[in-house]
Coordinates of N, CA and C and ligand atoms in Angstrom, one line a residue:
X347 N 0.8 -1.2 0.0 CA 0.0 0.0 0.0 C 0.9 1.3 0.0
X348 N 0.5 2.2 -0.8 CA 1.2 3.6 -0.9 C 2.7 3.4 -1.1
X349 N 3.0 2.5 -2.0 CA 4.5 2.3 -2.3 C 5.2 3.5 -2.7
X350 N 4.6 4.3 -3.6 CA 5.2 5.5 -4.1 C 5.5 6.5 -3.0
X351 N 4.5 6.7 -2.1 CA 4.6 7.6 -1.0 C 5.7 7.1 0.0
X352 N 5.7 5.8 0.1 CA 6.8 5.3 1.0 C 8.2 5.6 0.5
X353 N 8.3 5.5 -0.8 CA 9.7 5.9 -1.4 C 10.0 7.4 -1.2
X354 N 8.9 8.2 -1.4 CA 9.1 9.6 -1.2 C 9.4 10.0 0.2
X355 N 8.7 9.4 1.1 CA 9.0 9.7 2.6 C 10.3 9.1 3.0
X356 N 10.7 7.9 2.5 CA 12.0 7.4 2.8 C 13.1 8.4 2.4
X357 N 13.0 8.9 1.2 CA 14.0 9.8 0.7 C 14.0 11.1 1.5
X358 N 12.9 11.6 1.9 CA 12.8 12.8 2.8 C 13.6 12.5 4.1
X359 N 13.4 11.3 4.7 CA 14.0 11.0 5.9 C 15.5 10.8 5.7
X360 N 15.9 10.3 4.6 CA 17.4 10.2 4.3 C 18.0 11.5 4.1
X361 N 17.2 12.5 3.6 CA 17.7 13.9 3.4 C 18.0 14.6 4.7
X362 N 17.4 14.1 5.8 CA 17.6 14.8 7.1 C 19.1 14.8 7.6
X363 N 19.7 13.6 7.7 CA 21.2 13.5 8.0 C 22.0 14.1 6.9
X364 N 21.6 13.9 5.6 CA 22.3 14.5 4.5 C 22.5 16.0 4.6
X365 N 21.5 16.7 5.1 CA 21.5 18.1 5.3 C 22.0 18.5 6.7
X366 N 22.5 17.6 7.4 CA 23.0 17.9 8.8 C 21.9 18.3 9.8
X367 N 20.7 17.9 9.6 CA 19.6 18.3 10.4 C 19.4 17.5 11.7
X368 N 20.0 16.3 11.7 CA 19.8 15.3 12.8 C 21.1 14.7 13.3
X369 N 21.1 14.4 14.5 CA 22.1 13.5 15.1 C 21.4 12.2 15.5
X370 N 22.0 11.1 15.4 CA 21.4 9.8 15.8 C 20.0 9.7 15.1
X371 N 18.9 9.6 15.8 CA 17.6 9.4 15.1 C 16.7 10.6 15.6
X372 N 17.3 11.8 15.8 CA 16.5 12.9 16.3 C 15.6 13.6 15.3
X373 N 15.0 12.8 14.5 CA 14.1 13.5 13.5 C 13.3 12.5 12.7
X374 N 12.2 13.1 12.2 CA 11.3 12.2 11.4 C 10.5 13.0 10.4
X375 N 10.3 12.4 9.2 CA 9.5 13.1 8.1 C 8.3 12.2 7.8
X376 N 7.3 12.8 7.3 CA 6.1 12.1 6.9 C 5.5 12.8 5.7
X377 N 4.6 12.0 5.0 CA 3.9 12.5 3.8 C 2.5 11.9 3.8
X378 N 1.5 12.7 3.3 CA 0.1 12.2 3.3 C -0.5 11.9 2.0
X379 N -1.3 10.9 1.9 CA -2.2 10.7 0.7 C -3.6 11.2 1.1
X380 N -3.9 12.4 0.6 CA -5.1 13.0 1.1 C -6.4 12.2 0.6
X381 N -6.3 11.6 -0.6 CA -7.5 10.8 -1.0 C -7.8 9.7 -0.1
X382 N -6.8 9.0 0.4 CA -7.0 7.9 1.2 C -7.0 8.2 2.7
X383 N -6.7 9.5 3.0 CA -6.7 9.9 4.4 C -5.7 9.1 5.3
X384 N -4.6 8.8 4.6 CA -3.5 8.0 5.3 C -2.2 8.7 5.1
X385 N -1.3 8.6 6.1 CA 0.0 9.2 5.9 C 1.1 8.2 6.2
X386 N 2.3 8.4 5.7 CA 3.4 7.5 5.9 C 4.5 8.2 6.7
X387 N 5.0 7.6 7.7 CA 6.0 8.2 8.6 C 7.1 7.2 8.9
X388 N 8.2 7.8 9.3 CA 9.4 7.1 9.7 C 9.1 6.2 10.9
X389 N 9.7 5.0 11.0 CA 9.5 4.2 12.2 C 10.4 4.8 13.3
X390 N 10.0 4.6 14.5 CA 10.6 5.2 15.7 C 12.0 4.5 15.9
X391 N 13.0 5.4 16.1 CA 14.3 4.9 16.6 C 15.2 4.2 15.6
X392 N 14.7 4.1 14.4 CA 15.5 3.3 13.4 C 16.5 4.3 12.7
X393 N 17.8 3.8 12.7 CA 18.8 4.7 12.0 C 18.6 4.9 10.6
X394 N 18.8 6.0 10.1 CA 18.5 6.4 8.7 C 19.1 5.5 7.7
X395 N 20.4 5.1 7.9 CA 21.0 4.3 6.9 C 20.6 2.9 6.9
X396 N 19.7 2.5 7.8 CA 19.2 1.2 7.8 C 17.7 1.2 7.3
X397 N 17.2 2.3 6.9 CA 15.8 2.4 6.5 C 15.6 1.8 5.1
X398 N 14.4 1.1 5.0 CA 14.0 0.6 3.7 C 12.6 1.0 3.5
X399 N 12.1 1.0 2.2 CA 10.8 1.5 2.0 C 9.7 0.8 2.8
X400 N 9.9 -0.5 2.9 CA 8.8 -1.2 3.7 C 8.9 -1.0 5.2
X401 N 10.0 -0.3 5.6 CA 10.0 0.0 7.1 C 9.1 1.2 7.4
X402 N 8.7 1.9 6.4 CA 7.8 3.1 6.6 C 6.5 2.6 7.1
X403 N 5.9 3.4 8.0 CA 4.7 3.0 8.7 C 3.5 3.8 8.1
X404 N 2.4 3.1 7.8 CA 1.2 3.8 7.3 C 0.3 4.0 8.4
X405 N -0.2 5.2 8.6 CA -1.0 5.6 9.8 C -2.2 6.4 9.3
X406 N -3.3 6.2 10.1 CA -4.5 7.0 9.8 C -4.5 8.3 10.5
X407 N -5.5 9.2 10.3 CA -5.4 10.6 10.9 C -5.7 10.6 12.4
X408 N -6.0 9.4 12.9 CA -6.1 9.4 14.4 C -4.8 8.8 15.0
X409 N -3.8 8.5 14.1 CA -2.5 8.0 14.6 C -2.5 6.5 14.8
X410 N -3.5 5.8 14.2 CA -3.5 4.4 14.3 C -2.7 3.8 13.2
X411 N -1.9 2.8 13.5 CA -1.1 2.1 12.4 C -2.1 1.3 11.6
X412 N -1.9 1.5 10.3 CA -2.8 0.8 9.3 C -1.9 -0.3 8.6
X413 N -0.6 0.0 8.4 CA 0.3 -1.0 7.8 C 1.7 -0.7 8.3
X414 N 2.4 -1.8 8.7 CA 3.8 -1.7 9.1 C 4.1 -2.5 10.3
X415 N 5.3 -3.1 10.2 CA 5.8 -4.0 11.3 C 6.4 -3.2 12.4
X416 N 6.9 -2.0 12.2 CA 7.6 -1.3 13.2 C 6.7 -0.2 13.8
X417 N 7.2 0.3 15.0 CA 6.4 1.3 15.7 C 6.6 2.6 14.9
X418 N 5.6 3.4 14.7 CA 5.7 4.7 14.1 C 6.5 5.7 15.0
X419 N 7.0 6.7 14.4 CA 7.7 7.8 15.2 C 6.9 8.1 16.4
X420 N 7.6 8.5 17.5 CA 7.0 8.9 18.7 C 6.2 10.2 18.5
X421 N 6.5 10.9 17.4 CA 5.8 12.2 17.2 C 4.6 12.0 16.2
X422 N 4.2 10.8 16.0 CA 3.2 10.5 15.0 C 1.9 11.3 15.3
X423 N 1.5 11.4 16.6 CA 0.2 12.1 16.9 C 0.3 13.6 16.6
X424 N 1.5 14.1 16.7 CA 1.7 15.6 16.4 C 1.5 15.7 14.9
X425 N 2.1 14.8 14.1 CA 1.9 14.9 12.6 C 0.4 14.7 12.3
X426 N -0.3 13.8 13.0 CA -1.7 13.5 12.7 C -2.6 14.7 13.0
X427 N -2.3 15.3 14.1 CA -3.2 16.5 14.5 C -3.0 17.6 13.5
X428 N -1.8 17.8 13.0 CA -1.5 18.9 12.0 C -2.2 18.5 10.7
X429 N -2.0 17.3 10.2 CA -2.6 16.9 9.0 C -4.2 17.0 9.0
X430 N -4.7 16.7 10.2 CA -6.2 16.7 10.3 C -6.7 18.1 10.3
X431 N -5.9 19.1 10.9 CA -6.4 20.4 11.0 C -6.1 21.3 9.7
X432 N -5.0 21.0 9.1 CA -4.5 21.8 7.9 C -4.5 20.9 6.7
X433 N -5.6 20.9 5.9 CA -5.7 20.1 4.7 C -4.7 20.5 3.7
X434 N -4.2 21.7 3.8 CA -3.2 22.2 2.8 C -1.8 21.6 3.0
X435 N -1.6 21.0 4.1 CA -0.2 20.4 4.4 C -0.1 19.0 3.8
X436 N 1.0 18.8 3.1 CA 1.2 17.5 2.4 C 2.3 16.7 3.0
X437 N 3.2 17.4 3.7 CA 4.4 16.7 4.3 C 4.8 17.5 5.6
X438 N 5.4 16.7 6.5 CA 5.8 17.3 7.8 C 7.2 16.8 8.2
X439 N 8.0 17.6 8.8 CA 9.3 17.2 9.3 C 9.5 17.7 10.7
X440 N 10.0 16.9 11.6 CA 10.4 17.3 12.9 C 11.8 16.9 13.1
X441 N 12.7 17.9 13.6 CA 14.0 17.5 13.9 C 14.4 18.3 15.2
X442 N 15.6 18.0 15.7 CA 16.2 18.8 16.7 C 17.4 19.5 16.1
X443 N 17.3 20.0 15.0 CA 18.4 20.7 14.3 C 18.9 21.8 15.2
X444 N 20.3 21.8 15.2 CA 21.0 22.6 16.3 C 20.6 24.1 16.3
X445 N 20.6 24.8 15.2 CA 20.4 26.2 15.3 C 19.0 26.6 15.6
X446 N 18.1 25.9 15.0 CA 16.6 26.3 15.3 C 16.3 25.9 16.7
X447 N 16.9 24.8 17.2 CA 16.6 24.3 18.5 C 17.2 25.3 19.6
X448 N 18.3 26.0 19.2 CA 18.8 27.0 20.1 C 17.8 28.1 20.3
X449 N 17.1 28.5 19.3 CA 16.1 29.6 19.4 C 14.9 29.0 20.2
X450 N 14.6 27.7 19.9 CA 13.5 27.1 20.7 C 13.8 27.1 22.2
X451 N 15.0 26.7 22.5 CA 15.4 26.7 23.9 C 15.5 28.0 24.6
X452 N 15.7 29.1 23.7 CA 15.7 30.4 24.2 C 14.3 31.0 24.3
X453 N 13.3 30.3 23.7 CA 11.9 30.7 23.8 C 11.7 31.9 22.9
X454 N 12.4 32.0 21.8 CA 12.3 33.2 20.9 C 11.8 32.8 19.5
X455 N 11.0 33.7 18.9 CA 10.7 33.5 17.5 C 12.0 33.7 16.7
X456 N 12.1 33.1 15.5 CA 13.2 33.3 14.6 C 12.8 34.5 13.7
X457 N 13.3 35.7 13.9 CA 12.9 36.9 13.2 C 13.3 36.9 11.8
X458 N 12.5 37.6 10.9 CA 12.8 37.7 9.5 C 13.8 38.8 9.3
X459 N 15.1 38.5 9.4 CA 16.2 39.5 9.4 C 16.8 39.6 8.0
X460 N 16.5 38.6 7.1 CA 17.2 38.7 5.8 C 16.3 38.1 4.7
X461 N 16.8 38.4 3.5 CA 16.0 37.9 2.3 C 16.0 36.4 2.2
X462 N 17.1 35.8 2.8 CA 17.1 34.3 2.8 C 15.9 33.7 3.5
X463 N 15.6 34.4 4.6 CA 14.4 34.0 5.4 C 13.1 34.3 4.6
X464 N 13.1 35.5 4.0 CA 11.8 36.0 3.3 C 11.5 35.1 2.1
X465 N 12.5 34.5 1.5 CA 12.2 33.7 0.3 C 11.3 32.4 0.7
X466 N 11.3 32.1 2.0 CA 10.6 30.9 2.4 C 9.5 31.2 3.5
X467 N 9.8 32.1 4.4 CA 8.9 32.4 5.5 C 8.4 33.8 5.4
X468 N 7.1 34.0 5.4 CA 6.6 35.4 5.2 C 6.5 36.0 6.6
X469 N 7.6 36.2 7.2 CA 7.6 36.8 8.6 C 8.3 35.9 9.6
X470 N 8.4 36.3 10.8 CA 9.1 35.5 11.9 C 8.5 34.1 12.0
X471 N 9.3 33.1 12.3 CA 8.9 31.8 12.6 C 8.6 31.8 14.1
X472 N 7.3 31.5 14.5 CA 6.9 31.7 15.9 C 7.5 30.6 16.7
X473 N 7.7 30.9 18.0 CA 8.1 29.9 19.0 C 6.8 29.7 19.9
X474 N 6.3 28.5 19.8 CA 5.1 28.2 20.6 C 5.4 27.9 22.0
X475 N 4.5 28.1 22.9 CA 4.8 28.1 24.4 C 5.0 26.6 24.8
X476 N 5.5 26.5 26.1 CA 5.6 25.3 26.7 C 4.3 24.6 26.8
X477 N 4.2 23.3 26.8 CA 2.9 22.6 27.2 C 2.7 22.7 28.7
X478 N 1.5 22.8 29.1 CA 1.2 22.7 30.5 C 1.2 21.3 31.0
X479 N 1.2 21.1 32.4 CA 1.2 19.8 32.9 C -0.1 19.1 32.5
X480 N -1.2 19.8 32.5 CA -2.5 19.2 32.1 C -2.4 18.7 30.6
X481 N -1.8 19.5 29.8 CA -1.7 19.1 28.4 C -0.8 17.9 28.2
X482 N 0.3 17.9 29.0 CA 1.2 16.7 29.0 C 0.5 15.5 29.4
X483 N -0.3 15.6 30.5 CA -1.1 14.5 31.0 C -2.1 14.0 30.0
X484 N -2.6 14.9 29.2 CA -3.6 14.5 28.2 C -3.0 13.8 27.0
X485 N -1.7 14.1 26.8 CA -1.1 13.4 25.7 C -0.1 14.3 25.0
X486 N 1.2 14.2 25.3 CA 2.2 15.2 24.9 C 2.2 15.4 23.4
X487 N 2.2 14.3 22.7 CA 2.4 14.5 21.2 C 1.2 15.2 20.6
X488 N 0.0 14.7 20.9 CA -1.2 15.3 20.3 C -1.3 16.7 20.7
X489 N -1.1 17.0 22.0 CA -1.2 18.4 22.5 C -0.1 19.3 21.9
X490 N 1.0 18.8 21.5 CA 2.0 19.6 20.8 C 1.4 20.1 19.6
X491 N 0.7 19.3 18.9 CA 0.0 19.7 17.6 C -1.0 20.8 17.9
X492 N -1.8 20.6 19.0 CA -2.8 21.6 19.3 C -2.2 22.9 19.7
X493 N -1.0 22.9 20.4 CA -0.4 24.2 20.8 C 0.1 24.9 19.5
X494 N 0.6 24.1 18.6 CA 1.0 24.8 17.3 C -0.2 25.4 16.6
X495 N -1.3 24.7 16.6 CA -2.5 25.3 16.0 C -3.0 26.6 16.7
X496 N -2.9 26.5 18.0 CA -3.3 27.6 18.9 C -2.4 28.8 18.6
X497 N -1.1 28.6 18.5 CA -0.1 29.7 18.2 C -0.4 30.4 16.9
X498 N -0.7 29.6 15.9 CA -1.0 30.2 14.5 C -2.3 30.9 14.5
X499 N -3.3 30.4 15.2 CA -4.6 31.1 15.3 C -4.4 32.4 16.1
X500 N -3.7 32.4 17.2 CA -3.5 33.6 18.0 C -2.8 34.7 17.3
X501 N -1.8 34.2 16.5 CA -0.9 35.2 15.8 C -1.6 35.6 14.4
X502 N -2.6 34.9 14.0 CA -3.2 35.2 12.7 C -2.3 34.8 11.6
X503 N -1.5 33.7 11.8 CA -0.6 33.3 10.8 C -1.2 32.2 9.8
X504 N -0.7 32.2 8.6 CA -1.1 31.2 7.6 C 0.0 30.2 7.4
X505 N -0.4 28.9 7.6 CA 0.7 27.8 7.5 C 1.3 27.7 6.2
X506 N 0.6 28.2 5.1 CA 1.3 28.2 3.8 C 2.4 29.3 3.7
X507 N 2.1 30.4 4.4 CA 3.1 31.5 4.3 C 4.2 31.4 5.4
X508 N 3.9 30.7 6.5 CA 5.0 30.5 7.5 C 5.0 28.9 7.7
X509 N 5.7 28.2 6.9 CA 5.7 26.7 7.0 C 6.6 26.1 8.0
X510 N 6.5 26.7 9.2 CA 7.3 26.1 10.3 C 7.0 26.8 11.6
X511 N 7.5 26.1 12.7 CA 7.3 26.6 14.1 C 8.3 26.0 15.0
X512 N 8.6 26.7 16.1 CA 9.5 26.2 17.1 C 8.6 25.9 18.3
X513 N 8.9 24.8 19.1 CA 8.2 24.5 20.3 C 9.2 24.9 21.5
X514 N 8.8 25.8 22.3 CA 9.7 26.2 23.4 C 10.2 25.0 24.2
X515 N 11.5 25.0 24.4 CA 12.2 23.9 25.1 C 12.2 22.6 24.4
X516 N 11.8 22.6 23.1 CA 11.8 21.4 22.4 C 12.6 21.6 21.1
X517 N 11.9 21.8 20.0 CA 12.6 21.9 18.7 C 11.6 22.3 17.6
X518 N 12.1 22.4 16.3 CA 11.2 22.8 15.3 C 10.4 21.7 14.6
X519 N 9.3 22.1 14.1 CA 8.5 21.4 13.1 C 8.4 22.3 11.8
X520 N 8.5 21.6 10.6 CA 8.2 22.4 9.4 C 7.3 21.5 8.6
X521 N 6.7 22.1 7.6 CA 5.8 21.4 6.7 C 5.8 22.0 5.3
X522 N 5.1 21.4 4.4 CA 5.1 21.8 3.0 C 4.1 21.1 2.2
X523 N 4.1 21.3 0.9 CA 3.1 20.6 0.0 C 3.4 19.1 -0.1
X524 N 4.6 18.7 0.3 CA 5.0 17.3 0.3 C 6.2 17.2 1.3
X525 N 6.6 15.9 1.5 CA 7.7 15.7 2.4 C 9.0 16.4 2.0
X526 N 9.2 16.4 0.7 CA 10.5 17.0 0.2 C 10.5 18.5 0.5
X527 N 9.3 19.2 0.3 CA 9.2 20.6 0.6 C 9.4 20.9 2.1
X528 N 8.9 20.0 2.9 CA 9.0 20.1 4.3 C 10.5 20.0 4.8
X529 N 11.2 19.1 4.1 CA 12.7 19.0 4.4 C 13.4 20.3 4.0
X530 N 13.0 20.8 2.8 CA 13.7 22.1 2.4 C 13.4 23.2 3.4
X531 N 12.2 23.3 3.9 CA 11.8 24.3 4.8 C 12.6 24.1 6.1
X532 N 12.8 22.9 6.5 CA 13.7 22.6 7.7 C 15.1 23.1 7.5
X533 N 15.6 22.9 6.3 CA 17.0 23.3 6.0 C 17.1 24.8 6.1
X534 N 16.1 25.5 5.4 CA 16.1 27.0 5.4 C 16.0 27.5 6.9
X535 N 15.1 26.9 7.6 CA 14.9 27.4 9.0 C 16.1 27.3 9.8
X536 N 16.8 26.1 9.7 CA 18.0 26.0 10.5 C 19.1 26.9 10.1
X537 N 19.2 27.1 8.8 CA 20.2 28.1 8.2 C 20.0 29.5 8.7
X538 N 18.7 30.0 8.6 CA 18.5 31.4 9.0 C 18.6 31.5 10.5
X539 N 18.3 30.5 11.2 CA 18.5 30.5 12.7 C 19.9 30.8 13.0
X540 N 20.8 30.1 12.3 CA 22.2 30.2 12.5 C 22.7 31.7 12.0
X541 N 22.2 32.1 10.9 CA 22.6 33.4 10.4 C 22.2 34.5 11.4
X542 N 20.9 34.4 11.9 CA 20.4 35.4 12.8 C 21.2 35.4 14.1
X543 N 21.5 34.2 14.6 CA 22.3 34.2 15.9 C 23.6 35.0 15.8
X544 N 24.3 34.7 14.7 CA 25.6 35.4 14.5 C 25.4 36.9 14.2
X545 N 24.3 37.2 13.4 CA 24.1 38.6 13.1 C 23.8 39.4 14.4
X546 N 23.0 38.8 15.3 CA 22.7 39.5 16.5 C 24.0 39.5 17.4
X547 N 24.9 38.6 17.3 CA 26.1 38.6 18.0 C 27.0 39.8 17.5
X548 N 27.0 40.0 16.2 CA 27.8 41.1 15.6 C 27.1 42.4 16.0
X549 N 25.8 42.4 15.9 CA 25.1 43.7 16.1 C 23.8 43.4 16.9
X550 N 23.8 43.6 18.2 CA 22.7 43.2 19.0 C 21.4 43.8 18.6
X551 N 21.5 45.0 17.9 CA 20.3 45.7 17.5 C 20.0 45.5 16.0
X552 N 20.6 44.5 15.4 CA 20.3 44.2 14.0 C 18.8 44.1 13.8
X553 N 18.3 44.9 12.9 CA 16.8 45.0 12.7 C 16.2 43.8 11.9
X554 N 14.9 43.7 12.0 CA 14.2 42.8 11.1 C 14.0 43.5 9.7
X555 N 13.7 42.7 8.7 CA 13.5 43.3 7.4 C 12.3 44.3 7.4
X556 N 12.5 45.4 6.6 CA 11.3 46.2 6.4 C 10.2 45.4 5.6
X557 N 9.0 45.7 5.9 CA 7.9 44.9 5.3 C 8.0 44.9 3.7
X558 N 8.4 46.1 3.2 CA 8.5 46.2 1.7 C 9.5 45.2 1.1
X559 N 10.6 44.9 1.8 CA 11.5 43.9 1.3 C 11.0 42.5 1.6
X560 N 10.4 42.3 2.7 CA 9.8 41.0 3.0 C 8.7 40.7 1.9
X561 N 7.9 41.7 1.6 CA 6.9 41.5 0.6 C 7.6 41.1 -0.8
X562 N 8.5 41.9 -1.1 CA 9.2 41.8 -2.4 C 9.7 40.4 -2.6
X563 N 10.4 39.9 -1.6 CA 11.1 38.6 -1.7 C 10.1 37.5 -1.6
X564 N 9.2 37.6 -0.6 CA 8.3 36.4 -0.4 C 7.3 36.3 -1.6
X565 N 6.6 37.5 -1.9 CA 5.6 37.4 -2.9 C 6.1 37.2 -4.3
X566 N 7.4 37.6 -4.5 CA 8.0 37.4 -5.8 C 8.2 35.9 -6.0
X567 N 8.5 35.2 -4.9 CA 8.7 33.7 -5.1 C 7.4 32.9 -5.0
X568 N 6.5 33.4 -4.1 CA 5.3 32.6 -3.9 C 4.0 33.2 -4.4
X569 N 4.1 34.5 -4.7 CA 2.9 35.1 -5.2 C 1.8 35.2 -4.2
X570 N 0.7 36.0 -4.5 CA -0.4 36.2 -3.6 C -1.0 34.8 -3.3
X571 N -1.5 34.6 -2.1 CA -2.1 33.3 -1.8 C -1.1 32.4 -1.3
X572 N 0.2 32.6 -1.7 CA 1.3 31.9 -1.0 C 1.1 30.4 -0.9
X573 N 0.8 29.8 -2.1 CA 0.6 28.4 -2.0 C 1.9 27.7 -2.6
X574 N 2.9 27.7 -1.9 CA 4.2 27.0 -2.4 C 4.5 27.3 -3.8
X575 N 4.5 28.6 -4.2 CA 5.0 28.9 -5.5 C 3.9 29.1 -6.5
X576 N 2.6 28.9 -6.0 CA 1.5 29.1 -7.0 C 1.4 30.6 -7.3
X577 N 1.5 30.9 -8.6 CA 1.6 32.3 -9.0 C 0.2 33.0 -9.0
Ligands
LIG1977 O1 11.7 14.9 20.1 C1 12.1 13.7 20.2 C2 12.8 13.3 21.4 O2 12.8 14.4 22.3 C3 11.8 12.8 19.0 O3 11.3 13.6 18.0 C4 13.1 12.2 18.3 O4 13.9 11.5 19.3 C5 12.7 11.3 17.2 O5 11.9 10.2 17.7 P1 11.4 9.0 16.8 O6 12.6 8.2 16.4 O7 10.8 9.6 15.5 O8 10.4 8.2 17.6

């Protein structure tokens, strides 16, 4: 089942260490088949260089395993909540990539300080709050998804225009029209997190981009409606 999607998601997971986004198995990528309402995700704890297409786990939107011998990623419920809520998302990546995780642990949004950022994210990448004890007791992974949704709602952000988030004290999640796009957005997020950190080291008062430049770069690449390059 979903052989093509398994291949696509396998490649996305192999791209995580290739782009230096993960140590050990600190990350997972998934992709969804919207027609069937099923998504494919990395198995939990399996080293990337040992992964095969049939190791990928097929899961429904409630996080139940539909096909696969191995346990799905421990973050499966977060992916499921996001897929359920945002029909426009086709792929999701979660890593503990170093530079974005530094901002997550500092509890800070990653500001739009450069055009590198603006080409992918139409503004700051928000840092969502810590989960409460009550939310953790209810189910850490699913509630992580709900806190991300709450953050975007409260900020009036569009997931197509800002395809990523930090979780305070945890790490980033990114998404896209498919798993490959979600990986690319994770690479960009980690890179701009690194650039920003050193820019602020050089000049603590380094400003964010003026809206006019943010508009120019983001809308030139993504156009109005901001649907991953839809003009
Ligand atoms: O965030 C964490 C651990 O803190 C997990 O995302 C990471 O270790 C990956 O776990 P999985 O191997 O996908 O279950």
